Amino acid sequence: MLYLMITIADRAKFPHFVALYQQRGILSSFITLGRGTATGELLNVLGLGGTERAVCFDVVTEKVWRQVKQDLERKLRIDVPGTGVAFLIPMSSIGGRRELAFLTEGQNYQREGESEMKGTNRELLVVISNQGYNDQVMDAAREAGANGGTVLHARGTGMERAERFLGISLASEKDVTFIVTRTARKNAIMEAIMRKAGMDSQAKSIIFSLPVSDTAGLRLLDLDEEPERKENPEHSEHPDPQGG
């Protein structure tokens, strides 16, 4: 099974995290910047409040995570307040075999059947594209039924390896777009983005999905979709995903 590993740490210390990950075979990272807002008791526990942060997204196997976690604790002392935090989110699919190979190179990953979290009816699509092409990504997504997305600016590491796997070069400056959608629409949206904003386009998008266990604030969208479900009684909320 594959996971999205998210690391949040002080910006000044972050090069040590990236170096450690590369030693463990994690060769593709996507890094964005942020600022801590922890106060009071939480600040005392984490020691991260008010500091400039880096947030890193990496795709990892369970075996690599176990090794990385041990290194984070022993070598980088991540449990010491002010160092950082790292956590995992299970992934449900990655769009494209070449993209999968690119993201997991160095981790000896053997492709398995895609995972599906039981009882979930929404997914978070994460689209990583060349900076400045978010409109192209969202136009493709909306045509397939997506309602909107949120974009962050990030920088990719290990992009010089892309030509070996993808047959093209990739820019380091990236847009990371988050789209929450119904599970039943996930495949269509992923396919539309891959077709219209994927590796054969200037956007050069990589896309993967994460299961969402619950949501708030999407009630109006649910009401808008009621007629569609009534007209299609055989419409399934949990199709067999084919995004990879």
PDB file of C-alpha atoms in Angstrom, residues 19 23-24 30 36 43 57 65 90 93 96 99 107 124 129 143 153 155 190 197-198 216 221 228:
ATOM      1  CA  ALA A  19      18.581  14.803   2.700  1.00  0.00           C
ATOM      2  CA  GLN A  23      19.011   8.578   1.583  1.00  0.00           C
ATOM      3  CA  ARG A  24      15.995   6.342   2.160  1.00  0.00           C
ATOM      4  CA  PHE A  30       6.953  18.674  -3.235  1.00  0.00           C
ATOM      5  CA  GLY A  36       2.864  28.154  12.472  1.00  0.00           C
ATOM      6  CA  LEU A  43       3.007  25.833  21.542  1.00  0.00           C
ATOM      7  CA  PHE A  57       4.534  15.945   0.447  1.00  0.00           C
ATOM      8  CA  TRP A  65       7.928   4.842   6.291  1.00  0.00           C
ATOM      9  CA  PRO A  90      -3.408   6.236   2.871  1.00  0.00           C
ATOM     10  CA  SER A  93      -4.909   5.698  -6.583  1.00  0.00           C
ATOM     11  CA  GLY A  96      -0.717   6.699 -14.782  1.00  0.00           C
ATOM     12  CA  GLU A  99       3.793   8.694 -12.925  1.00  0.00           C
ATOM     13  CA  GLN A 107      11.472   2.319  -2.878  1.00  0.00           C
ATOM     14  CA  LEU A 124      -9.413  14.346  -2.220  1.00  0.00           C
ATOM     15  CA  SER A 129       1.229  20.698 -12.229  1.00  0.00           C
ATOM     16  CA  GLU A 143     -15.906  19.446 -17.451  1.00  0.00           C
ATOM     17  CA  HIS A 153       2.526  27.055  -4.711  1.00  0.00           C
ATOM     18  CA  ARG A 155       8.703  23.478  -5.389  1.00  0.00           C
ATOM     19  CA  MET A 190      -8.774  12.086 -12.969  1.00  0.00           C
ATOM     20  CA  ALA A 197      -3.717  18.702 -18.551  1.00  0.00           C
ATOM     21  CA  GLY A 198      -1.487  15.651 -18.199  1.00  0.00           C
ATOM     22  CA  ALA A 216     -18.692  19.479   6.437  1.00  0.00           C
ATOM     23  CA  LEU A 221     -23.463  20.422  -3.374  1.00  0.00           C
ATOM     24  CA  GLU A 228     -28.724  12.978 -10.573  1.00  0.00           C
TER      25      GLU A 228
END
